[in-house]
PDB file of C-alpha atoms in Angstrom:
ATOM      1  CA  UNK A   1     -15.303 -24.829 -11.344  1.00  0.00           C
ATOM      2  CA  UNK A   2     -12.333 -25.793 -13.593  1.00  0.00           C
ATOM      3  CA  UNK A   3     -10.092 -28.894 -13.030  1.00  0.00           C
ATOM      4  CA  UNK A   4      -6.869 -28.222 -11.077  1.00  0.00           C
ATOM      5  CA  UNK A   5      -3.616 -27.977 -12.868  1.00  0.00           C
ATOM      6  CA  UNK A   6      -1.087 -30.828 -12.372  1.00  0.00           C
ATOM      7  CA  UNK A   7       1.152 -28.598 -10.253  1.00  0.00           C
ATOM      8  CA  UNK A   8      -1.603 -26.951  -8.147  1.00  0.00           C
ATOM      9  CA  UNK A   9      -0.536 -28.707  -4.952  1.00  0.00           C
ATOM     10  CA  UNK A  10       3.166 -28.202  -5.510  1.00  0.00           C
ATOM     11  CA  UNK A  11       2.577 -24.458  -5.852  1.00  0.00           C
ATOM     12  CA  UNK A  12       0.338 -24.291  -2.958  1.00  0.00           C
ATOM     13  CA  UNK A  13       2.810 -26.138  -0.655  1.00  0.00           C
ATOM     14  CA  UNK A  14       5.612 -23.949  -1.823  1.00  0.00           C
ATOM     15  CA  UNK A  15       3.736 -20.817  -0.851  1.00  0.00           C
ATOM     16  CA  UNK A  16       2.941 -22.262   2.621  1.00  0.00           C
ATOM     17  CA  UNK A  17       6.710 -23.118   3.141  1.00  0.00           C
ATOM     18  CA  UNK A  18       7.356 -19.473   2.490  1.00  0.00           C
ATOM     19  CA  UNK A  19       4.821 -18.107   5.078  1.00  0.00           C
ATOM     20  CA  UNK A  20       1.911 -17.422   2.737  1.00  0.00           C
ATOM     21  CA  UNK A  21      -1.708 -18.308   3.978  1.00  0.00           C
ATOM     22  CA  UNK A  22      -4.067 -19.795   1.519  1.00  0.00           C
ATOM     23  CA  UNK A  23      -7.218 -17.797   1.702  1.00  0.00           C
ATOM     24  CA  UNK A  24      -8.823 -19.365  -1.434  1.00  0.00           C
ATOM     25  CA  UNK A  25      -8.488 -22.432  -3.243  1.00  0.00           C
ATOM     26  CA  UNK A  26      -9.632 -21.468  -6.016  1.00  0.00           C
ATOM     27  CA  UNK A  27     -10.182 -17.594  -5.739  1.00  0.00           C
ATOM     28  CA  UNK A  28     -13.551 -17.005  -7.118  1.00  0.00           C
ATOM     29  CA  UNK A  29     -14.207 -13.936  -9.516  1.00  0.00           C
ATOM     30  CA  UNK A  30     -17.527 -12.670 -10.825  1.00  0.00           C
ATOM     31  CA  UNK A  31     -18.006 -10.014 -13.520  1.00  0.00           C
ATOM     32  CA  UNK A  32     -21.160  -9.563 -14.772  1.00  0.00           C
ATOM     33  CA  UNK A  33     -22.615 -12.998 -15.140  1.00  0.00           C
ATOM     34  CA  UNK A  34     -19.207 -14.626 -15.789  1.00  0.00           C
ATOM     35  CA  UNK A  35     -17.578 -16.583 -13.280  1.00  0.00           C
ATOM     36  CA  UNK A  36     -13.766 -16.975 -13.189  1.00  0.00           C
ATOM     37  CA  UNK A  37     -11.513 -19.046 -11.008  1.00  0.00           C
ATOM     38  CA  UNK A  38      -7.964 -18.074 -10.338  1.00  0.00           C
ATOM     39  CA  UNK A  39      -6.175 -21.121  -8.916  1.00  0.00           C
ATOM     40  CA  UNK A  40      -5.132 -19.734  -5.529  1.00  0.00           C
ATOM     41  CA  UNK A  41      -5.432 -16.609  -3.234  1.00  0.00           C
ATOM     42  CA  UNK A  42      -3.024 -16.114  -0.479  1.00  0.00           C
ATOM     43  CA  UNK A  43      -2.074 -13.614   2.151  1.00  0.00           C
ATOM     44  CA  UNK A  44       1.028 -12.850   4.192  1.00  0.00           C
ATOM     45  CA  UNK A  45       1.351 -10.718   7.172  1.00  0.00           C
ATOM     46  CA  UNK A  46       4.267  -8.286   7.129  1.00  0.00           C
ATOM     47  CA  UNK A  47       5.020  -7.878  10.828  1.00  0.00           C
ATOM     48  CA  UNK A  48       7.403  -4.953  10.495  1.00  0.00           C
ATOM     49  CA  UNK A  49       4.836  -2.824   8.681  1.00  0.00           C
ATOM     50  CA  UNK A  50       1.901  -4.411  10.185  1.00  0.00           C
ATOM     51  CA  UNK A  51       0.430  -4.760   6.792  1.00  0.00           C
ATOM     52  CA  UNK A  52      -1.170  -7.622   4.926  1.00  0.00           C
ATOM     53  CA  UNK A  53       0.122  -8.765   1.272  1.00  0.00           C
ATOM     54  CA  UNK A  54      -2.412 -10.347  -0.982  1.00  0.00           C
ATOM     55  CA  UNK A  55      -1.740 -12.490  -4.027  1.00  0.00           C
ATOM     56  CA  UNK A  56      -3.575 -14.242  -6.613  1.00  0.00           C
ATOM     57  CA  UNK A  57      -1.767 -17.127  -8.243  1.00  0.00           C
ATOM     58  CA  UNK A  58      -2.698 -18.778 -11.669  1.00  0.00           C
ATOM     59  CA  UNK A  59      -0.653 -22.004 -11.982  1.00  0.00           C
ATOM     60  CA  UNK A  60       0.441 -23.442 -15.497  1.00  0.00           C
ATOM     61  CA  UNK A  61       1.987 -26.582 -16.286  1.00  0.00           C
ATOM     62  CA  UNK A  62       3.258 -25.783 -19.898  1.00  0.00           C
ATOM     63  CA  UNK A  63       2.638 -29.489 -20.882  1.00  0.00           C
ATOM     64  CA  UNK A  64       0.617 -29.020 -24.124  1.00  0.00           C
ATOM     65  CA  UNK A  65       1.879 -29.964 -27.644  1.00  0.00           C
ATOM     66  CA  UNK A  66       3.285 -26.391 -28.226  1.00  0.00           C
ATOM     67  CA  UNK A  67       4.842 -24.172 -25.548  1.00  0.00           C
ATOM     68  CA  UNK A  68       3.897 -21.101 -27.624  1.00  0.00           C
ATOM     69  CA  UNK A  69       0.227 -22.168 -27.693  1.00  0.00           C
ATOM     70  CA  UNK A  70       0.519 -22.699 -23.953  1.00  0.00           C
ATOM     71  CA  UNK A  71       2.169 -19.432 -23.319  1.00  0.00           C
ATOM     72  CA  UNK A  72      -0.450 -17.544 -25.495  1.00  0.00           C
ATOM     73  CA  UNK A  73      -3.343 -19.293 -23.424  1.00  0.00           C
ATOM     74  CA  UNK A  74      -1.618 -18.467 -20.155  1.00  0.00           C
ATOM     75  CA  UNK A  75      -1.210 -14.687 -21.164  1.00  0.00           C
ATOM     76  CA  UNK A  76      -4.580 -14.382 -22.322  1.00  0.00           C
ATOM     77  CA  UNK A  77      -5.982 -15.817 -18.953  1.00  0.00           C
ATOM     78  CA  UNK A  78      -3.465 -13.439 -17.118  1.00  0.00           C
ATOM     79  CA  UNK A  79      -4.790 -10.493 -18.775  1.00  0.00           C
ATOM     80  CA  UNK A  80      -8.355 -11.564 -18.080  1.00  0.00           C
ATOM     81  CA  UNK A  81      -7.759 -12.002 -14.414  1.00  0.00           C
ATOM     82  CA  UNK A  82      -5.558  -9.066 -14.066  1.00  0.00           C
ATOM     83  CA  UNK A  83      -8.059  -6.760 -15.420  1.00  0.00           C
ATOM     84  CA  UNK A  84     -11.029  -8.108 -13.205  1.00  0.00           C
ATOM     85  CA  UNK A  85      -8.834  -8.258 -10.043  1.00  0.00           C
ATOM     86  CA  UNK A  86      -7.848  -4.651 -10.721  1.00  0.00           C
ATOM     87  CA  UNK A  87     -11.643  -3.676 -10.405  1.00  0.00           C
ATOM     88  CA  UNK A  88     -12.639  -6.147  -7.685  1.00  0.00           C
ATOM     89  CA  UNK A  89      -9.672  -6.554  -5.540  1.00  0.00           C
ATOM     90  CA  UNK A  90      -7.061  -3.972  -6.390  1.00  0.00           C
ATOM     91  CA  UNK A  91      -4.981  -4.787  -3.380  1.00  0.00           C
ATOM     92  CA  UNK A  92      -4.277  -8.252  -4.646  1.00  0.00           C
ATOM     93  CA  UNK A  93      -1.186  -8.743  -7.024  1.00  0.00           C
ATOM     94  CA  UNK A  94      -1.581 -11.471  -9.723  1.00  0.00           C
ATOM     95  CA  UNK A  95       1.130 -14.034 -10.498  1.00  0.00           C
ATOM     96  CA  UNK A  96       1.625 -16.546 -13.102  1.00  0.00           C
ATOM     97  CA  UNK A  97       3.396 -19.639 -11.657  1.00  0.00           C
ATOM     98  CA  UNK A  98       5.151 -21.671 -14.008  1.00  0.00           C
ATOM     99  CA  UNK A  99       7.617 -24.580 -13.525  1.00  0.00           C
ATOM    100  CA  UNK A 100      11.453 -23.784 -13.693  1.00  0.00           C
ATOM    101  CA  UNK A 101      11.930 -25.626 -16.941  1.00  0.00           C
ATOM    102  CA  UNK A 102       9.141 -23.522 -18.687  1.00  0.00           C
ATOM    103  CA  UNK A 103      10.741 -20.496 -17.361  1.00  0.00           C
ATOM    104  CA  UNK A 104      14.126 -21.429 -18.670  1.00  0.00           C
ATOM    105  CA  UNK A 105      12.531 -22.318 -22.051  1.00  0.00           C
ATOM    106  CA  UNK A 106      10.567 -19.304 -22.520  1.00  0.00           C
ATOM    107  CA  UNK A 107      11.679 -16.292 -20.373  1.00  0.00           C
ATOM    108  CA  UNK A 108      15.460 -16.630 -20.733  1.00  0.00           C
ATOM    109  CA  UNK A 109      14.759 -16.241 -24.455  1.00  0.00           C
ATOM    110  CA  UNK A 110      14.271 -12.765 -25.966  1.00  0.00           C
ATOM    111  CA  UNK A 111      10.596 -13.299 -26.296  1.00  0.00           C
ATOM    112  CA  UNK A 112      10.211 -13.843 -22.611  1.00  0.00           C
ATOM    113  CA  UNK A 113      12.618 -10.908 -21.932  1.00  0.00           C
ATOM    114  CA  UNK A 114      10.258  -8.816 -24.037  1.00  0.00           C
ATOM    115  CA  UNK A 115       7.084  -9.892 -22.253  1.00  0.00           C
ATOM    116  CA  UNK A 116       8.890  -9.028 -18.684  1.00  0.00           C
ATOM    117  CA  UNK A 117      10.381  -5.691 -20.076  1.00  0.00           C
ATOM    118  CA  UNK A 118       7.106  -3.783 -19.620  1.00  0.00           C
ATOM    119  CA  UNK A 119       6.638  -5.043 -15.967  1.00  0.00           C
ATOM    120  CA  UNK A 120       2.915  -5.994 -16.752  1.00  0.00           C
ATOM    121  CA  UNK A 121       3.725  -9.728 -15.977  1.00  0.00           C
ATOM    122  CA  UNK A 122       4.606 -11.259 -12.617  1.00  0.00           C
ATOM    123  CA  UNK A 123       6.006 -14.595 -12.148  1.00  0.00           C
ATOM    124  CA  UNK A 124       6.593 -17.229  -9.586  1.00  0.00           C
ATOM    125  CA  UNK A 125       9.133 -19.723 -10.900  1.00  0.00           C
ATOM    126  CA  UNK A 126       8.898 -23.039  -8.975  1.00  0.00           C
ATOM    127  CA  UNK A 127      10.435 -26.570  -8.735  1.00  0.00           C
ATOM    128  CA  UNK A 128       7.523 -28.927  -8.822  1.00  0.00           C
ATOM    129  CA  UNK A 129       9.160 -31.939  -7.048  1.00  0.00           C
ATOM    130  CA  UNK A 130      10.761 -29.924  -4.285  1.00  0.00           C
ATOM    131  CA  UNK A 131       7.654 -27.865  -3.820  1.00  0.00           C
ATOM    132  CA  UNK A 132       9.737 -24.740  -3.501  1.00  0.00           C
ATOM    133  CA  UNK A 133       9.667 -21.440  -5.240  1.00  0.00           C
ATOM    134  CA  UNK A 134      12.985 -20.563  -6.971  1.00  0.00           C
ATOM    135  CA  UNK A 135      12.322 -16.802  -8.029  1.00  0.00           C
ATOM    136  CA  UNK A 136       9.632 -14.255  -7.878  1.00  0.00           C
ATOM    137  CA  UNK A 137       9.732 -11.737 -10.943  1.00  0.00           C
ATOM    138  CA  UNK A 138       9.777  -8.967 -10.152  1.00  0.00           C
ATOM    139  CA  UNK A 139      11.232  -9.834  -6.744  1.00  0.00           C
ATOM    140  CA  UNK A 140       9.205  -9.293  -3.761  1.00  0.00           C
TER     141      UNK A 140
END
């Protein structure tokens, strides 16, 4: 199993505060002989509709030497997990969780806006110290 991201617990606690139940820590995926681990799996009961929402969350710190290198790696991982989840657990939506400062640095710029334009990417923007979610993109 891969090492946990530095903000793993902060995102986990933020999800719990918003009423999510952590179902997998990590969420194990297997495709052929390859094992993959998305950081978190969670579910939330929607009382009004008596349905359950399921998500998978990949947490990233964006703490490397280059934020562009971090973004490229995060997007590659996101695409890989997205495609495998679509086959194995199509009811589960994948989110990339990133700290608010990384969101402001990358996604409030033209490049980030382009990435969000096609609605392929789902983000959870969080505040690590407060263990709180600031924004879901697109909103849920």
